[in-house]
């Protein structure tokens, strides 16, 4: 099977304390040490074993926590190992998702030279970003993120922007869009919904409501469709167009099987997903198990099958081919056992698709007519 690796080299450790962070408490998985850093031995085995697996492209996605806590030398070592163990002609891709506050010129030059796809977490202009994205002292981090973006820009490192849409920001879609596209000249955007549910299906204070999500996406789509369809790439919109044109799903939430990547923790432990890094879902460790063994495990197969356990009403929904029942983490009651439940955002998705699909279809016709 084909799979990417989502790697947490510093585990849940982070230099920020964002109010809505869902991963910070994962440090409790490894209470034996307050500092979590991937060792040379784990990194070596990770790179060597993954590059030995038959993949059309070997994709390393470096996330956190904050992955830049590993320092510049770590990522230089990453590419040294990839060159040492990569097969002639093999395709290797690196993705780095960071808050950018620890970016340096030396690291930026390396990212450019090694062609890392670099993503920066930014929630919009300062008054919106700083509402939730704070440092350990409770201060906003927008200015420091902008320093990191400036570092990337002066070193000619292309970057995209990942924006988490929370209760603080969901009512400001155009302020956010205009700031990202015109203010910092970003042309690759990804909007992520903030949805965290407890065991009873109740949304946490920072989670967005379904109608808020639908309204946010509709407003962004209108602004994008008016003048930016050929200039600005929005991951959700690209995914919808690809589904219409090719039938392919570009991201795991749009697919029907939750087995598109493995999550690798700092010590080599492997889980099926970063939203489900739970002791009962641990698949093994790169130091003792092969990728084939973990991919073939009953636990991983069962986890992948959960995606299709959507609510019975979804079968008759005209939008099922796009959302596939949404991410299981967003399904009300999923932590209590049954995945066969509606998404918390179901009505919001319906608002968005009902409003935009005719125009997506027109865009898809243009793509079909103009592509080779």
XYZ file of C-alpha atoms in Angstrom:
372
model
C 0.000 0.000 0.000
C 1.010 3.611 -0.526
C 1.405 5.805 2.541
C 3.054 8.992 3.760
C 4.657 9.572 7.148
C 3.498 12.303 9.518
C 6.411 12.645 11.917
C 6.468 14.345 15.329
C 10.226 14.588 16.006
C 9.670 16.691 19.137
C 6.391 14.978 19.993
C 3.879 17.400 21.525
C 6.587 19.765 22.804
C 6.001 23.343 21.663
C 7.292 26.827 22.427
C 3.722 28.197 22.179
C 0.560 27.577 24.164
C -2.281 28.042 21.699
C -5.622 27.930 23.489
C -7.153 25.389 21.111
C -4.193 23.006 20.707
C -5.383 19.390 20.577
C -1.936 17.769 20.629
C -0.258 19.329 23.643
C -1.783 16.817 26.045
C -0.316 13.936 24.004
C 2.889 14.513 25.962
C 1.128 12.469 28.649
C 1.786 9.407 26.462
C 5.455 9.708 27.407
C 5.697 10.913 31.028
C 9.141 9.388 31.501
C 10.807 12.569 30.255
C 9.776 16.228 30.077
C 11.807 16.735 26.898
C 10.975 14.704 23.796
C 13.478 14.670 20.939
C 13.980 12.081 18.203
C 17.308 10.307 18.530
C 19.805 9.685 15.744
C 19.073 5.952 15.934
C 15.311 6.405 15.486
C 15.781 8.925 12.680
C 18.200 6.615 10.866
C 15.886 3.602 11.100
C 12.876 5.703 10.148
C 14.454 7.101 6.980
C 16.171 3.869 5.964
C 13.113 1.647 6.383
C 10.666 4.034 4.738
C 12.874 4.617 1.692
C 13.206 0.854 1.345
C 9.420 0.500 1.032
C 7.941 0.530 -2.485
C 6.273 3.946 -2.814
C 5.711 6.119 -5.902
C 6.786 9.072 -3.740
C 8.228 8.921 -0.257
C 6.606 11.791 1.638
C 8.000 12.915 4.989
C 5.716 15.382 6.796
C 7.432 17.021 9.781
C 4.983 18.396 12.349
C 4.518 18.931 16.066
C 4.122 20.259 18.599
C 6.722 22.491 17.031
C 9.168 20.604 14.773
C 11.710 23.443 14.714
C 12.535 22.685 18.341
C 14.787 20.026 16.778
C 17.100 22.734 15.418
C 18.827 23.294 12.101
C 21.281 20.393 12.312
C 18.446 17.859 12.616
C 16.929 18.782 9.250
C 20.329 18.878 7.592
C 20.815 15.348 8.904
C 17.383 14.367 7.550
C 18.352 15.212 4.002
C 21.808 13.617 4.391
C 20.136 10.335 5.350
C 17.590 10.604 2.552
C 20.403 11.018 0.036
C 22.317 8.119 1.566
C 19.407 5.667 1.605
C 17.354 6.837 -1.361
C 17.291 4.673 -4.457
C 18.428 6.118 -7.769
C 15.484 7.809 -9.443
C 13.260 7.548 -6.354
C 11.068 10.524 -5.517
C 11.408 12.021 -2.037
C 9.258 14.863 -0.733
C 9.560 16.783 2.544
C 6.821 18.879 4.114
C 7.397 21.049 7.193
C 4.509 22.586 9.159
C 5.693 25.186 11.661
C 4.630 28.206 13.677
C 7.738 29.886 12.151
C 8.757 31.648 15.371
C 12.032 29.679 15.495
C 12.943 30.107 11.826
C 16.568 31.063 11.092
C 18.381 32.118 7.934
C 20.511 28.971 8.010
C 17.468 26.722 8.230
C 15.584 28.714 5.605
C 18.476 28.321 3.165
C 18.454 24.588 3.792
C 14.697 24.352 3.247
C 15.082 26.147 -0.061
C 17.995 24.019 -1.204
C 16.322 20.747 -0.183
C 12.974 21.883 -1.629
C 10.930 21.437 1.514
C 7.287 22.396 1.114
C 6.963 24.739 4.071
C 3.681 25.567 5.764
C 3.228 28.326 8.336
C 0.410 28.430 10.884
C -1.193 31.886 10.820
C -4.768 32.663 11.792
C -5.026 36.066 10.118
C -4.234 39.645 11.148
C -2.774 40.299 14.587
C -5.999 40.931 16.478
C -7.430 37.597 15.306
C -4.252 35.507 15.405
C -3.264 36.690 18.886
C -6.647 35.843 20.390
C -5.662 32.171 20.667
C -2.106 31.717 19.407
C -0.086 32.758 22.458
C 3.317 32.035 23.900
C 4.032 30.497 27.295
C 3.661 33.881 28.919
C 0.206 34.399 27.462
C 1.336 36.974 24.904
C 0.253 37.014 21.275
C 2.690 35.616 18.715
C 1.682 37.344 15.478
C 4.744 39.607 15.354
C 7.094 36.661 15.849
C 5.345 34.632 13.152
C 5.730 37.556 10.762
C 9.460 37.652 11.541
C 9.624 33.987 10.556
C 7.735 34.659 7.323
C 10.117 37.531 6.554
C 13.028 35.136 7.054
C 11.505 32.672 4.604
C 10.831 35.435 2.079
C 14.321 36.932 2.109
C 15.742 33.445 1.587
C 13.293 32.815 -1.273
C 11.552 29.906 0.433
C 8.047 29.331 -0.948
C 5.497 28.787 1.809
C 1.815 28.141 2.270
C -0.468 29.213 5.088
C -2.504 26.969 7.361
C -5.298 28.796 9.176
C -7.275 27.200 11.951
C -10.812 28.560 11.965
C -12.005 28.751 15.575
C -14.816 30.473 17.430
C -12.550 33.548 17.669
C -12.093 33.891 13.911
C -14.995 32.181 12.139
C -17.000 35.416 11.847
C -14.172 37.196 9.992
C -13.730 35.270 6.709
C -13.044 38.264 4.468
C -10.713 39.968 6.941
C -8.668 36.768 7.057
C -8.722 36.148 3.311
C -7.773 39.714 2.373
C -4.985 39.767 4.935
C -3.441 36.500 3.772
C -3.759 37.141 0.037
C -3.089 40.883 -0.106
C -1.350 41.544 3.182
C 1.316 38.848 2.991
C 0.863 37.778 -0.644
C 0.101 34.143 0.193
C -1.201 32.096 -2.737
C -1.506 28.656 -1.121
C -4.056 28.514 1.701
C -5.539 25.810 3.863
C -8.436 26.409 6.234
C -8.904 23.885 9.015
C -12.047 23.697 11.092
C -11.632 23.786 14.869
C -13.818 20.944 16.142
C -13.116 19.149 19.387
C -15.839 16.989 20.916
C -15.936 15.377 24.323
C -17.136 11.845 24.987
C -20.736 13.031 25.037
C -20.458 14.769 21.677
C -20.390 18.249 23.199
C -18.271 20.848 21.439
C -15.447 22.551 23.331
C -15.518 26.355 23.726
C -13.218 26.982 20.755
C -15.114 24.724 18.370
C -17.166 26.282 15.602
C -20.868 25.707 14.971
C -22.085 24.108 11.722
C -23.768 27.239 10.351
C -20.675 29.306 11.191
C -18.464 26.956 9.186
C -20.861 26.983 6.234
C -21.045 30.778 6.229
C -17.256 31.122 6.529
C -16.601 28.868 3.551
C -19.298 30.500 1.408
C -17.854 33.969 2.033
C -14.311 32.835 1.219
C -15.537 31.062 -1.904
C -17.365 34.154 -3.186
C -14.248 36.276 -2.745
C -11.986 33.656 -4.320
C -14.338 32.906 -7.224
C -14.685 36.569 -8.103
C -11.046 37.095 -9.064
C -8.582 34.567 -7.668
C -9.400 31.149 -9.135
C -6.239 31.157 -11.249
C -4.012 32.844 -8.682
C -4.843 31.439 -5.250
C -4.890 27.758 -4.349
C -7.179 26.751 -1.476
C -6.735 23.126 -0.518
C -10.423 22.365 0.076
C -11.410 23.949 -3.228
C -8.643 22.091 -5.076
C -9.872 18.854 -3.511
C -13.440 19.441 -4.696
C -12.323 20.274 -8.222
C -10.085 17.214 -8.367
C -12.978 15.038 -7.230
C -15.221 16.402 -9.995
C -12.585 16.252 -12.735
C -10.674 13.064 -11.902
C -12.655 11.293 -9.194
C -9.544 11.343 -7.006
C -9.421 12.453 -3.360
C -6.510 14.767 -2.580
C -6.802 14.579 1.206
C -7.738 11.932 3.737
C -10.964 13.628 4.870
C -12.393 13.350 1.354
C -11.481 9.677 1.015
C -13.244 6.542 2.151
C -10.332 4.898 3.972
C -8.330 6.351 6.880
C -5.101 4.622 5.906
C -3.217 7.245 3.950
C -0.385 7.842 6.393
C 1.250 6.716 9.618
C 1.956 9.017 12.545
C 5.464 8.497 13.950
C 6.236 9.796 17.435
C 9.652 11.009 18.600
C 10.631 7.577 19.974
C 9.510 5.663 16.881
C 6.054 4.655 18.136
C 3.547 4.477 15.296
C -0.157 5.387 15.345
C -2.741 5.550 12.545
C -3.465 9.292 12.853
C -2.448 12.322 14.905
C -6.047 12.824 15.988
C -5.978 9.279 17.336
C -2.593 8.966 19.042
C -4.009 6.769 21.779
C -2.382 3.878 23.657
C -4.950 1.375 22.400
C -4.206 2.378 18.781
C -0.424 2.056 18.950
C 0.588 -0.066 15.953
C 4.208 -0.718 16.852
C 7.584 0.966 16.710
C 9.902 1.561 13.758
C 12.771 0.013 15.720
C 11.037 -3.351 16.097
C 8.287 -3.638 13.443
C 8.277 -3.313 9.679
C 5.908 -1.045 7.778
C 4.367 -4.132 6.201
C 3.608 -5.613 9.625
C 1.990 -2.431 10.873
C 0.059 -1.834 7.664
C -1.283 -5.363 7.803
C -2.305 -5.290 11.450
C -5.928 -5.874 12.397
C -5.907 -2.601 14.342
C -4.871 -0.569 11.284
C -7.352 -2.310 9.005
C -10.179 -1.669 11.462
C -9.150 1.948 11.822
C -9.194 2.471 8.063
C -12.627 0.903 7.745
C -14.150 3.371 10.224
C -14.274 6.073 7.556
C -17.069 4.235 5.728
C -19.126 3.788 8.889
C -21.008 7.009 8.287
C -24.565 7.692 9.362
C -27.211 5.771 7.358
C -28.733 9.062 6.176
C -25.456 9.889 4.443
C -26.168 7.271 1.768
C -28.908 9.444 0.271
C -26.955 12.713 0.565
C -25.828 14.196 -2.777
C -22.671 15.516 -1.124
C -21.383 12.206 0.245
C -18.942 11.881 -2.653
C -17.194 15.035 -1.458
C -17.190 14.721 2.336
C -17.342 10.906 2.781
C -19.068 11.490 6.090
C -16.343 13.963 7.194
C -13.383 13.089 9.402
C -14.415 10.522 12.053
C -13.101 12.847 14.764
C -15.857 15.303 13.809
C -18.623 12.722 14.109
C -20.765 13.223 17.163
C -20.241 10.377 19.609
C -17.179 8.905 17.839
C -15.167 8.758 21.055
C -17.908 6.714 22.647
C -17.521 3.863 20.169
C -19.792 3.982 17.130
C -18.444 5.899 14.174
C -21.830 5.698 12.447
C -22.856 9.201 13.408
C -23.333 12.488 11.617
C -20.549 15.004 11.492
C -20.836 17.875 13.937
C -20.455 20.107 10.849
C -22.916 18.243 8.619
C -25.362 21.122 8.169
C -22.511 23.535 7.547
C -21.106 21.326 4.798
C -24.543 21.133 3.211
C -24.852 24.927 3.233
C -21.465 25.239 1.550
C -21.952 22.570 -1.115
C -25.483 23.674 -1.955
C -24.253 27.237 -2.442
C -21.046 26.538 -4.393
C -21.304 23.311 -6.388
C -22.855 24.839 -9.549
C -19.852 27.165 -9.781
C -17.417 24.358 -8.999
C -18.957 22.424 -11.878
C -18.376 25.386 -14.197
C -14.767 25.608 -13.067
C -14.372 21.871 -13.623
C -15.609 22.209 -17.207
C -12.990 24.888 -17.787
C -10.291 22.627 -16.356
C -11.339 19.755 -18.641
C -11.335 22.012 -21.694
C -7.932 23.591 -21.039
C -5.783 20.839 -19.563
C -3.588 18.697 -21.892
